Short mmCIF file of C-alpha atoms in Angstrom, two decimals:
data_model
loop_
_atom_site.label_atom_id
_atom_site.label_comp_id
_atom_site.label_asym_id
_atom_site.label_seq_id
_atom_site.Cartn_x
_atom_site.Cartn_y
_atom_site.Cartn_z
CA UNK A 13 0.00 0.00 0.00
CA UNK A 14 2.74 2.43 0.95
CA UNK A 15 4.61 1.49 -2.21
CA UNK A 16 1.62 2.36 -4.38
CA UNK A 17 1.24 5.71 -2.66
CA UNK A 18 4.88 6.42 -3.24
CA UNK A 19 4.52 5.53 -6.93
CA UNK A 20 1.48 7.81 -7.22
CA UNK A 21 3.34 10.61 -5.51
CA UNK A 22 6.27 10.17 -7.83
CA UNK A 23 3.92 10.13 -10.82
CA UNK A 24 2.20 13.27 -9.62
CA UNK A 25 5.54 15.02 -9.16
CA UNK A 26 6.56 14.00 -12.68
CA UNK A 27 3.29 15.36 -14.06
CA UNK A 28 3.83 18.58 -12.14
CA UNK A 29 7.33 18.87 -13.58
CA UNK A 30 6.05 18.19 -17.06
CA UNK A 31 3.20 20.65 -16.49
CA UNK A 32 5.70 23.24 -15.31
CA UNK A 33 7.80 22.65 -18.42
CA UNK A 34 4.68 22.93 -20.57
CA UNK A 35 3.69 26.19 -18.92
CA UNK A 36 7.22 27.50 -19.42
CA UNK A 37 7.10 26.53 -23.07
CA UNK A 38 3.67 28.17 -23.34
CA UNK A 39 5.04 31.37 -21.82
CA UNK A 40 7.98 31.22 -24.22
CA UNK A 41 5.57 30.76 -27.11
CA UNK A 42 3.49 33.70 -25.87
CA UNK A 43 6.64 35.84 -25.63
CA UNK A 44 7.75 34.72 -29.07
CA UNK A 45 4.28 35.35 -30.44
CA UNK A 46 4.29 38.84 -28.90
CA UNK A 47 7.60 39.47 -30.65
CA UNK A 48 6.12 38.27 -33.92
CA UNK A 49 3.12 40.53 -33.42
CA UNK A 50 5.43 43.50 -32.78
CA UNK A 51 7.46 42.72 -35.91
CA UNK A 52 4.26 42.22 -37.89
CA UNK A 53 2.96 45.59 -36.69
CA UNK A 54 6.27 47.22 -37.66
CA UNK A 55 6.13 45.61 -41.10
CA UNK A 56 2.52 46.70 -41.54
CA UNK A 57 3.53 50.25 -40.56
CA UNK A 58 6.42 50.16 -43.07
CA UNK A 59 4.04 48.89 -45.73
CA UNK A 60 1.59 51.72 -45.03
CA UNK A 61 4.46 54.23 -45.14
CA UNK A 62 5.58 52.80 -48.47
CA UNK A 63 2.03 53.03 -49.81
CA UNK A 64 1.80 56.65 -48.64
CA UNK A 65 5.20 57.47 -50.12
CA UNK A 66 4.28 55.78 -53.38
CA UNK A 67 1.01 57.72 -53.52
CA UNK A 68 2.90 60.97 -52.91
CA UNK A 69 5.44 60.06 -55.58
CA UNK A 70 2.65 59.25 -58.05
CA UNK A 71 1.00 62.59 -57.26
CA UNK A 72 4.25 64.48 -57.83
CA UNK A 73 4.85 62.54 -61.04
CA UNK A 74 1.39 63.50 -62.26
CA UNK A 75 2.08 67.12 -61.35
CA UNK A 76 5.34 66.98 -63.32
CA UNK A 77 3.56 65.45 -66.31
CA UNK A 78 0.89 68.16 -66.14
CA UNK A 79 3.53 70.91 -65.95
CA UNK A 80 5.44 69.42 -68.87
CA UNK A 81 2.23 69.14 -70.89
CA UNK A 82 1.33 72.74 -70.07
CA UNK A 83 4.84 73.90 -71.02
CA UNK A 84 4.60 72.07 -74.33
CA UNK A 85 1.23 73.66 -75.02
CA UNK A 86 2.59 77.09 -74.11
CA UNK A 87 5.62 76.70 -76.34
CA UNK A 88 3.59 75.31 -79.22
CA UNK A 89 1.27 78.33 -79.03
CA UNK A 90 4.04 80.88 -78.65
CA UNK A 91 4.07 83.73 -81.17
CA UNK A 92 7.16 83.61 -83.36
CA UNK A 93 8.29 86.77 -85.17
CA UNK A 94 11.52 87.21 -87.14
CA UNK A 95 12.57 88.80 -90.41
CA UNK A 96 15.60 89.62 -92.53
CA UNK A 97 15.54 91.57 -95.78
CA UNK A 98 18.15 92.75 -98.25
CA UNK A 99 18.00 96.25 -99.71
CA UNK A 100 18.07 95.70 -103.48
CA UNK A 101 19.75 93.89 -106.36
CA UNK A 102 19.97 97.10 -108.38
CA UNK A 103 23.19 98.63 -107.02
CA UNK A 104 23.20 102.17 -105.64
CA UNK A 105 20.28 103.64 -103.68
CA UNK A 106 20.37 107.44 -103.47
CA UNK A 107 21.40 110.12 -103.09
CA UNK A 108 18.01 111.82 -102.80
CA UNK A 109 17.13 115.47 -102.22
CA UNK A 110 15.21 114.61 -99.06
CA UNK A 111 15.19 111.93 -96.41
CA UNK A 112 13.50 108.75 -97.58
CA UNK A 113 12.37 105.47 -96.00
CA UNK A 114 14.56 102.62 -97.21
CA UNK A 115 12.61 99.82 -98.86
CA UNK A 116 14.42 96.57 -98.09
CA UNK A 117 12.61 94.72 -100.85
CA UNK A 118 14.41 91.35 -100.79
CA UNK A 119 12.67 89.36 -98.08
CA UNK A 120 14.94 86.56 -96.88
CA UNK A 121 12.95 85.54 -93.80
CA UNK A 122 9.57 86.81 -92.63
CA UNK A 123 8.16 84.55 -89.91
CA UNK A 124 4.94 86.06 -88.60
CA UNK A 125 4.63 88.39 -91.63
CA UNK A 126 5.31 91.48 -89.50
CA UNK A 127 7.68 93.03 -92.06
CA UNK A 128 6.16 94.76 -95.10
CA UNK A 129 8.64 94.59 -97.98
CA UNK A 130 6.54 96.99 -100.07
CA UNK A 131 6.54 99.78 -97.48
CA UNK A 132 9.86 98.84 -95.83
CA UNK A 133 8.38 98.89 -92.32
CA UNK A 134 8.10 96.42 -89.45
CA UNK A 135 4.84 96.55 -87.46
CA UNK A 136 4.84 94.98 -83.98
CA UNK A 137 2.09 92.33 -83.80
CA UNK A 138 2.17 92.25 -79.97
CA UNK A 139 3.53 94.28 -77.09
CA UNK A 140 7.00 92.94 -76.35
CA UNK A 141 10.76 93.34 -76.41
CA UNK A 142 12.25 93.19 -79.91
CA UNK A 143 15.77 93.27 -81.28
CA UNK A 144 16.73 94.98 -84.53
CA UNK A 145 20.00 95.12 -86.43
CA UNK A 146 21.21 96.50 -89.73
CA UNK A 147 24.25 96.66 -91.94
CA UNK A 148 24.58 99.30 -94.67
CA UNK A 149 27.32 99.43 -97.30
CA UNK A 150 28.66 101.60 -100.12
CA UNK A 151 31.68 101.46 -102.40
CA UNK A 152 32.18 105.10 -103.51
CA UNK A 153 33.88 107.94 -101.66
CA UNK A 154 31.56 110.02 -99.53
CA UNK A 155 29.19 109.76 -96.59
CA UNK A 156 26.90 106.85 -96.02
CA UNK A 157 24.52 106.47 -93.13
CA UNK A 158 20.97 105.84 -92.04
CA UNK A 159 18.43 106.37 -89.28
CA UNK A 160 16.48 103.75 -87.35
CA UNK A 161 13.04 105.07 -86.42
CA UNK A 162 10.52 103.91 -83.85
CA UNK A 163 7.28 105.35 -85.21
CA UNK A 164 8.31 108.94 -86.05
CA UNK A 165 11.13 109.21 -83.53
CA UNK A 166 14.75 108.61 -84.61
CA UNK A 167 16.44 106.13 -82.24
CA UNK A 168 19.78 105.50 -83.98
CA UNK A 169 21.83 107.46 -86.49
CA UNK A 170 24.79 105.65 -88.03
CA UNK A 171 27.30 107.67 -90.06
CA UNK A 172 30.35 106.49 -91.96
CA UNK A 173 32.77 108.45 -94.16
CA UNK A 174 34.18 106.35 -96.97
CA UNK A 175 37.24 108.46 -97.74
CA UNK A 176 39.25 105.85 -99.61
CA UNK A 177 36.77 104.38 -102.08
CA UNK A 178 36.08 100.67 -102.26
CA UNK A 179 33.57 98.82 -100.13
CA UNK A 180 32.85 100.09 -96.62
CA UNK A 181 30.01 99.34 -94.23
CA UNK A 182 28.39 100.42 -90.99
CA UNK A 183 26.35 98.29 -88.59
CA UNK A 184 24.34 98.63 -85.39
CA UNK A 185 21.69 96.91 -83.29
CA UNK A 186 19.26 97.73 -80.51
CA UNK A 187 16.62 96.15 -78.25
CA UNK A 188 13.33 98.07 -78.29
CA UNK A 189 10.18 97.74 -76.23
CA UNK A 190 7.26 98.08 -78.61
CA UNK A 191 3.52 98.25 -78.19
CA UNK A 192 1.23 96.47 -80.60
CA UNK A 193 1.09 98.51 -83.81
CA UNK A 194 4.38 100.37 -83.28
CA UNK A 195 6.44 100.74 -86.46
CA UNK A 196 10.20 100.37 -86.94
CA UNK A 197 11.91 101.43 -90.17
CA UNK A 198 15.23 102.56 -91.61
CA UNK A 199 15.61 105.88 -93.38
CA UNK A 200 18.27 107.31 -95.72
CA UNK A 201 19.22 110.96 -95.03
CA UNK A 202 19.21 113.46 -97.89
CA UNK A 203 22.38 113.37 -100.07
CA UNK A 204 23.48 110.00 -98.63
CA UNK A 205 23.91 106.85 -100.66
CA UNK A 206 23.98 103.08 -100.04
CA UNK A 207 24.81 100.09 -102.18
CA UNK A 208 23.52 96.55 -102.46
CA UNK A 209 23.34 93.73 -104.97
CA UNK A 210 22.65 90.00 -104.98
CA UNK A 211 25.37 89.52 -102.34
CA UNK A 212 23.28 91.37 -99.72
CA UNK A 213 25.73 94.01 -98.52
CA UNK A 214 22.88 95.95 -96.87
CA UNK A 215 20.57 94.02 -94.54
CA UNK A 216 17.74 94.88 -92.12
CA UNK A 217 16.74 92.26 -89.50
CA UNK A 218 14.60 91.97 -86.39
CA UNK A 219 12.88 89.48 -84.13
CA UNK A 220 10.68 89.21 -81.04
CA UNK A 221 12.67 88.38 -77.90
CA UNK A 222 9.56 87.84 -75.74
CA UNK A 223 6.05 89.28 -75.30
CA UNK A 224 5.31 91.65 -72.40
#
């Protein structure tokens, strides 16, 4: 009888030990599971952050695409104005008894059709900043020169004395702010002379830098 009690006691102790080990393993599993839950929460947070970052990146990319599209539309609709014209193929122009507008009749370039080769005048199609340049030549002794006018006001007067004979030239350029409808032209003073032929010694050019 005592032996059986002892065996039962020993069996109970063994079960208690095994139960204690099981509880310890359960606690370890709970701890490990808590760690997994923490790591899972961290990963879920990282995933949400990545989704948010990706959404923000997509939004910025769309903004960039929209800006690029708008820029392309702006550039494609931009007014383009530029011209160059030679004076004549006929040789000497002048001298005249009075000042006269120079008719640069040989249109080389006329983008925007703002230069009138019949009247020899450029008419600003829009308010903006424009750049004009000219070169005038002659080959005989004497004075050569010309005015650049904005409407009826002289802006530039170029004068050159050809005291040796042979070809000589004078050039200049200027940026002008013009309102729509303003006129720019070149004028030959009385008693002055210029020369041009198919080689385009005398040239009048201008273009729109940007609208204002």
